[in-house]
Every structure is written in structure tokens, then in C-alpha cells.
Coordinates of C-alpha atoms in Angstrom, one line a residue:
M278 CA 65.8 18.1 5.5
N279 CA 63.9 19.3 2.4
T280 CA 60.1 19.6 2.2
C281 CA 59.7 16.3 0.3
T282 CA 61.6 14.3 2.8
A283 CA 59.7 15.9 5.7
L284 CA 56.4 15.0 4.2
K285 CA 57.4 11.4 3.6
T286 CA 58.6 11.2 7.2
K287 CA 55.3 12.5 8.6
A288 CA 53.3 10.1 6.4
Q289 CA 55.4 7.2 7.6
A290 CA 54.9 8.2 11.2
T291 CA 51.2 8.5 10.7
I292 CA 50.9 5.1 9.1
I293 CA 52.9 3.5 12.0
L294 CA 50.7 5.2 14.5
L295 CA 47.5 3.9 12.8
M296 CA 48.9 0.4 12.6
G297 CA 49.7 0.5 16.3
L298 CA 46.2 1.6 17.1
A299 CA 44.7 -1.2 15.0
V300 CA 46.9 -3.8 16.6
T301 CA 46.6 -2.7 20.2
Q302 CA 42.8 -2.0 20.2
P303 CA 41.1 -5.0 21.7
A304 CA 38.1 -6.6 19.9
D305 CA 34.8 -6.8 21.9
A306 CA 34.3 -10.3 23.2
N307 CA 30.5 -9.9 23.3
V308 CA 27.8 -8.2 21.2
Q309 CA 27.6 -4.6 22.3
E310 CA 24.9 -1.9 22.3
S311 CA 24.0 -0.8 18.8
D312 CA 26.1 -3.4 17.1
N313 CA 23.1 -4.1 14.9
A314 CA 21.9 -0.5 14.6
Q315 CA 22.8 0.0 10.9
T316 CA 21.8 -3.5 9.9
F317 CA 18.5 -3.2 11.7
E318 CA 17.8 0.2 10.1
A319 CA 18.3 -1.4 6.6
V320 CA 15.9 -4.3 7.4
C321 CA 13.4 -1.8 8.9
D322 CA 13.6 0.2 5.7
L323 CA 12.6 -2.7 3.6
F324 CA 10.0 -3.8 6.1
Q325 CA 8.4 -0.4 6.1
L326 CA 8.4 -0.4 2.3
A327 CA 6.6 -3.8 2.4
E328 CA 4.0 -2.2 4.6
G329 CA 3.7 0.9 2.4
K330 CA 1.0 1.8 -0.1
L331 CA 1.5 0.9 -3.7
P332 CA 0.9 3.5 -6.4
D333 CA -2.4 3.2 -8.2
D334 CA -2.6 0.7 -11.0
V335 CA -1.4 2.3 -14.2
S336 CA -3.4 2.5 -17.4
L337 CA -1.6 2.7 -20.7
E338 CA -2.8 4.6 -23.6
D339 CA -3.6 2.5 -26.6
G340 CA -2.1 3.7 -30.0
A341 CA -4.3 1.4 -32.2
T342 CA -6.4 4.4 -33.5
E343 CA -3.3 6.4 -34.5
I344 CA -1.7 3.3 -36.1
K345 CA -4.9 2.7 -38.1
K346 CA -4.8 6.3 -39.4
L347 CA -1.1 6.0 -40.3
Q348 CA -1.8 2.8 -42.3
A349 CA -4.6 4.6 -44.1
I350 CA -2.3 7.6 -45.0
N351 CA 0.3 5.2 -46.2
M352 CA -2.2 3.4 -48.4
S353 CA -3.5 6.7 -49.8
L354 CA 0.0 7.6 -51.0
A355 CA 0.6 4.2 -52.7
P356 CA 0.1 3.8 -56.4
K357 CA -3.5 2.9 -57.4
T358 CA -2.2 -0.3 -59.0
W359 CA -1.4 -1.4 -55.4
S360 CA -4.2 0.2 -53.3
G361 CA -6.8 -0.8 -55.9
M362 CA -6.3 -4.5 -55.3
F363 CA -7.8 -4.4 -51.8
A364 CA -11.2 -2.7 -52.5
K365 CA -13.9 -2.9 -55.2
G366 CA -16.9 -0.8 -56.0
I367 CA -17.3 2.0 -53.4
F368 CA -14.7 1.0 -50.9
E369 CA -16.0 -2.6 -50.5
P370 CA -13.5 -5.2 -49.3
Q371 CA -12.0 -7.3 -52.1
P372 CA -10.7 -10.7 -50.9
W373 CA -7.4 -12.1 -52.2
D374 CA -9.0 -14.8 -54.3
E375 CA -11.4 -12.2 -56.0
A376 CA -8.4 -10.0 -56.7
K377 CA -6.7 -13.0 -58.4
T378 CA -9.8 -13.8 -60.4
A379 CA -10.0 -10.2 -61.5
G380 CA -6.5 -10.5 -63.0
L381 CA -4.8 -8.2 -60.5
N382 CA -2.1 -10.7 -59.9
P383 CA -1.8 -10.7 -56.1
Q384 CA 1.1 -12.8 -54.9
E385 CA 0.6 -15.9 -52.8
K386 CA 2.9 -14.5 -50.0
W387 CA 0.6 -11.5 -49.5
K388 CA -2.2 -13.6 -48.1
D389 CA -1.2 -13.3 -44.5
N390 CA -1.1 -9.5 -44.6
W391 CA -4.1 -9.1 -46.9
P392 CA -6.7 -8.3 -44.2
E393 CA -4.5 -5.6 -42.7
W394 CA -3.8 -3.9 -46.1
Q395 CA -7.4 -4.4 -47.1
A396 CA -8.6 -2.5 -43.9
A397 CA -6.1 0.3 -44.7
A398 CA -7.5 0.7 -48.2
I399 CA -11.1 0.8 -46.9
D400 CA -10.1 3.4 -44.3
T401 CA -9.1 5.8 -47.1
N402 CA -12.9 6.3 -47.8
P403 CA -13.3 10.1 -47.7
A404 CA -16.9 9.6 -46.5
K405 CA -15.8 8.5 -43.0
E406 CA -12.8 8.7 -40.7
P407 CA -9.9 8.5 -40.9
G408 CA -10.3 8.9 -44.7
K409 CA -12.3 12.1 -44.2
S410 CA -9.4 13.7 -42.4
I411 CA -6.9 12.4 -44.9
A412 CA -8.9 13.9 -47.8
S413 CA -8.9 17.3 -46.3
S414 CA -5.1 17.2 -45.6
H415 CA -2.2 18.0 -47.9
F416 CA -1.5 14.3 -48.6
P417 CA -3.8 14.0 -51.6
K418 CA -2.0 17.0 -53.2
L419 CA 1.3 15.1 -53.3
T420 CA 2.2 13.5 -56.6
G421 CA 5.2 11.7 -58.2
Q422 CA 8.4 11.8 -56.2
A423 CA 6.9 13.9 -53.4
A424 CA 4.3 11.2 -52.8
K425 CA 7.0 8.5 -52.8
L426 CA 9.2 10.4 -50.3
A427 CA 6.2 11.1 -48.1
Q428 CA 5.3 7.4 -48.1
V429 CA 8.8 6.4 -47.1
R430 CA 8.6 8.7 -44.1
I431 CA 5.2 7.5 -43.2
E432 CA 6.3 3.9 -43.4
K433 CA 9.2 4.6 -41.0
I434 CA 6.9 6.4 -38.5
L435 CA 4.4 3.6 -38.8
G436 CA 7.1 1.0 -38.1
K437 CA 8.1 2.8 -35.0
A438 CA 4.5 3.2 -33.9
Q439 CA 3.8 -0.5 -34.4
R440 CA 6.8 -1.5 -32.3
H441 CA 5.7 0.9 -29.5
Q442 CA 2.2 -0.5 -29.7
K443 CA 3.6 -4.1 -29.4
A444 CA 5.6 -3.0 -26.3
I445 CA 2.4 -1.5 -24.8
E446 CA 0.4 -4.7 -25.5
D447 CA 3.2 -6.8 -23.9
T448 CA 3.3 -4.5 -20.9
K449 CA -0.5 -4.7 -20.5
N450 CA -0.4 -8.5 -20.6
T451 CA 2.3 -8.4 -17.9
L452 CA 0.3 -6.0 -15.8
K453 CA -2.7 -8.3 -15.9
T454 CA -0.8 -10.6 -13.5
L455 CA 1.2 -7.9 -11.6
T456 CA -1.8 -6.1 -10.2
N457 CA -1.7 -4.2 -7.0
D458 CA -3.6 -6.9 -5.3
Y459 CA -1.0 -9.5 -6.3
L460 CA 1.9 -7.2 -5.4
S461 CA 0.4 -6.3 -2.0
K462 CA 0.2 -10.0 -1.1
K463 CA 3.8 -10.6 -2.1
M464 CA 4.9 -7.5 -0.1
N465 CA 2.9 -8.7 2.9
E466 CA 4.5 -12.1 2.5
A467 CA 7.9 -10.5 2.6
A468 CA 7.0 -8.6 5.8
Y469 CA 5.2 -11.3 7.7
G470 CA 5.6 -14.6 5.8
V471 CA 1.9 -14.7 4.9
E472 CA -0.1 -13.1 2.0
N473 CA -2.7 -11.4 4.3
G474 CA -2.5 -10.1 7.8
K475 CA 0.4 -10.6 10.2
G476 CA 0.1 -14.3 10.8
T477 CA 1.5 -15.5 14.2
F478 CA 3.0 -12.0 14.7
D479 CA -0.6 -11.0 15.6
N480 CA -1.0 -13.8 18.1
S481 CA -1.5 -12.8 21.7
G482 CA -1.4 -16.4 22.8
A483 CA 1.4 -18.9 23.1
V484 CA 3.6 -19.3 20.0
G485 CA 5.9 -22.1 21.0
A486 CA 7.5 -22.7 17.6
G487 CA 8.3 -20.9 14.4
N488 CA 8.2 -17.1 14.7
G489 CA 8.0 -17.3 18.5
V490 CA 11.4 -19.1 19.0
V491 CA 15.0 -18.2 18.2
T492 CA 15.8 -21.6 16.5
Q493 CA 15.2 -20.4 13.0
C494 CA 17.7 -17.5 13.3
D495 CA 20.4 -20.2 12.8
T496 CA 18.7 -21.6 9.7
V497 CA 18.3 -18.7 7.3
G498 CA 15.4 -17.3 9.3
T499 CA 13.0 -19.7 7.6
V500 CA 9.6 -20.3 9.1
N501 CA 7.1 -22.4 7.2
G502 CA 9.2 -22.0 4.0
K503 CA 9.2 -18.2 4.2
Q504 CA 12.0 -15.8 5.3
S505 CA 10.0 -12.9 6.7
L506 CA 11.5 -9.5 7.5
A507 CA 9.6 -9.5 10.8
Y508 CA 11.4 -12.6 12.0
A509 CA 14.8 -11.3 10.9
M510 CA 14.2 -8.1 12.9
Q511 CA 13.6 -10.3 16.0
C512 CA 16.8 -12.2 15.3
L513 CA 18.7 -8.9 15.2
C514 CA 17.2 -7.4 18.4
F515 CA 15.8 -10.0 20.8
D516 CA 17.8 -11.2 23.8
A517 CA 17.4 -14.8 24.6
N518 CA 16.3 -13.5 28.0
Q519 CA 14.6 -10.1 28.0
G520 CA 16.3 -9.2 31.3
S521 CA 19.7 -9.1 29.6
A522 CA 18.9 -5.9 27.8
T523 CA 21.8 -6.0 25.3
K524 CA 20.2 -3.3 23.2
A525 CA 21.8 -4.7 20.1
C526 CA 19.6 -2.6 17.8
R527 CA 19.2 0.7 19.6
K528 CA 21.0 1.8 22.7
D529 CA 18.6 4.7 23.2
L530 CA 15.6 2.5 23.6
T531 CA 14.9 -0.4 26.0
I532 CA 12.5 -3.1 25.1
N533 CA 10.8 -5.2 27.7
Q534 CA 10.6 -8.3 25.5
G535 CA 12.9 -11.1 24.4
W536 CA 12.7 -14.6 23.0
D537 CA 11.6 -15.9 26.4
T538 CA 8.5 -13.6 26.4
A539 CA 7.8 -14.0 22.6
T540 CA 6.7 -17.6 23.1
A541 CA 4.0 -16.4 25.5
N542 CA 2.7 -13.4 23.5
L543 CA 4.3 -12.8 20.2
K544 CA 2.1 -9.9 19.3
A545 CA 3.2 -7.9 22.3
A546 CA 6.9 -8.9 21.7
F547 CA 7.0 -8.0 18.0
T548 CA 5.1 -4.7 18.6
E549 CA 8.1 -3.5 20.6
I550 CA 10.6 -4.7 17.9
R551 CA 8.5 -2.8 15.3
A552 CA 8.6 0.3 17.5
L553 CA 12.4 0.3 17.2
C554 CA 12.2 1.3 13.5
A555 CA 12.5 4.9 12.7
T556 CA 9.2 6.7 12.9
G557 CA 7.7 8.5 9.9
G558 CA 4.8 8.5 7.5
S559 CA 4.0 5.7 5.1
K560 CA 6.9 5.1 2.7
K561 CA 6.5 5.6 -1.0
V562 CA 6.9 2.3 -2.7
T563 CA 9.0 2.4 -5.8
A564 CA 11.3 -0.1 -7.5
P565 CA 14.4 2.0 -6.9
A566 CA 13.6 2.3 -3.2
I567 CA 13.1 -1.5 -2.9
R568 CA 16.3 -2.2 -4.8
S569 CA 18.2 0.2 -2.6
A570 CA 16.9 -1.4 0.6
V571 CA 17.7 -4.9 -0.6
N572 CA 21.2 -3.9 -1.6
R573 CA 21.8 -2.4 1.9
I574 CA 20.8 -5.6 3.5
H575 CA 23.0 -7.7 1.2
S576 CA 26.0 -5.4 1.8
A577 CA 25.5 -5.9 5.6
V578 CA 26.0 -9.7 5.4
R579 CA 29.4 -10.9 6.4
M580 CA 31.0 -14.2 5.4
I581 CA 32.6 -16.0 8.3
G582 CA 33.9 -19.5 8.1
G583 CA 32.0 -20.2 4.9
A584 CA 28.6 -19.0 6.3
G585 CA 26.9 -15.7 5.8
Y586 CA 25.7 -13.6 8.9
L587 CA 23.3 -10.8 8.9
G588 CA 23.9 -9.0 12.2
A589 CA 26.4 -9.3 15.0
F590 CA 28.0 -12.8 15.4
K591 CA 30.7 -13.8 17.7
T592 CA 30.8 -17.6 18.0
G593 CA 28.5 -20.7 18.0
N594 CA 24.9 -19.9 17.0
C595 CA 22.7 -16.9 16.4
D596 CA 20.9 -17.6 19.7
G597 CA 20.3 -14.1 21.1
T598 CA 23.1 -14.1 23.6
A599 CA 25.8 -11.5 23.8
G600 CA 28.5 -14.1 23.7
A601 CA 27.2 -15.8 20.6
G602 CA 25.2 -13.6 18.3
F603 CA 22.2 -11.5 17.4
C604 CA 22.0 -12.5 13.8
V605 CA 20.5 -14.6 11.0
K606 CA 22.8 -17.3 9.7
Y607 CA 23.0 -18.4 6.1
A608 CA 24.6 -21.8 5.9
S609 CA 26.8 -21.3 2.8
K610 CA 26.0 -18.1 0.8
I611 CA 23.7 -15.3 0.1
T612 CA 21.9 -15.4 -3.3

């Protein structure tokens, strides 16, 4: 038997062995310890980000002053027949209609841009900035073709600067609404289903509905129109009866809470669920970190019989029993 044939034979034998193992290995009938460990870790990651501290609000530098100077430089390089239309006397503004009366022949289509060009012409005044700096530069020494070439370059730079300034202004307008206060409320809502505080997850009394019962695990984990991460964490980890101790989320830790005790004291019950998350300092909240955590959760959802399941599911409902499932059910799909 040559080497090639021997390798093929070994490969075939290996494949047959692996297929045999796959066929003969029995599937677990019930939810086992740590079946939800990786899924819970992903949800915890996003939950901890939602509880994290946002970076300070950013402030963007305004380029208006630099653009104003570029416009003045551009105007200083223009022919006097052009720049002279916008000012009269000692750098006094000359309106469009006065320029027309003076026989300077300004075109009708220039009216909209006239105030901007007029301001640039006034700014070339060497008695004040930015005209003073321009007068002491090399620009006034340029003549003829050199001045034309310089003006072309300045116009290109000015165009880019104006586009960047427009982007800065648009971003500033967006940031007016996306303040840290606004984002903090949205993050808290993602964590607990409310904009401020912990809602019923901070309730030491009876919570006989909503976040305190398993029912919503089978309906997208929705409580009062919100799908909180805190409730999803309970769906992944709580036994219907705390005495069952399935340990679906972490086999190394035992919690003394379940859906049966959550209705009596949800604060105490959720505190133990929260303690199952990996310990560590406050997470740094960044867009990539949030996207990564969300993607991990999405990738953990399995489609079974036309429905999506986050967490371990066997049959029936996500009811916190080992024979059925520790999960959140999405009736048709994940979006």
C-alpha cells in the first residue's frame, strides 16, 4: 500500500469513527448544568455595559474662524474688478443694488451669495484681523499667474473645509438630542425596562405579575412593552421551583432563588441572578463593545419549529423546568 492510499484509508476510518460517535451519543432529555452558561455570559456582558458609565459628552471644535480667514485670503487673490464690487469707501459694505447702480454689473444670480462674498471682501481690511495677517503674509506679493494658481488651491482647501464644517454642524445638531442624559436613560431601559432606577427589580415586596413571573419568558420576554435584559437573565437561570437547583447558568454557583420566590421578593431574587455575572470593574461603554455584545446574543438564538429561542429549550414552553426550557421564546423570528 503506497503512502497516498494509506492516508486515504486513515481519513476514511476517522470519518466513520466520528460519525459513529455522533449517531450513538444520546441527546440530553433535560436541561443540564451550564447549558446556558455561554448565552448568559453574552446577556450579562450587554447588561453590564448598560449599567456602565458613558464617556463624557464630546465637544467639537468649530472651524468657522478658519473658514472666514480662507474666504478672506481667497478674496484678496481675486481680481480687483471682482473684489471691488462688494465694498465701497474704506471697506464699507456695498449692497448688491448699490453695485448695480454704480454700474458694476453684478449678476442677478449672485444675490444669494452676495452677503458671504461681501463679508470676505470686508475681512481683507489690513487694519483688522484676518486682513491684518493676510497683509503681512506672502499672498499680497503674488501677481498674475501665481495669484491665479494660489487662488485655485485656496478654493479647493476652502471647499473641503466648508464640507467638514457642515459635517461638524450636523453632528452637533445630532448630539443635541443624543446627550449622555438621554443615552443613560435608554441604557437603563435596556437593562431594567425603565428609564430610571430598577423598577420592580428593586421591589422587596410581592411582584405577582410582569417581572416577577415566568409567563413572559414565552412571549419575547416582554413586560409592559419592554424587553429588559434583567428579565431575560431570569428566564435563562431561574428554576420554576428554586429547590430544583438546575444551575442552568453556572454549575459552580448555587442560587437560593427561583420563580417561586421571585413573586415574594423580586429584589432579593434578582440580586442573586445579577451575582452570577462575571465580576469586574465598570465596563467601558463604546459602540463597538455594544455591537459585539448584541451580535453574541443574536448568534445564540436558535430557530426551532419556526420560533427563535434564546437559551436551552427542550419542548413545550420556556417555563423554567428542566424538561421544557430555561429560555426566552420569540414567536416567529429575531429582528
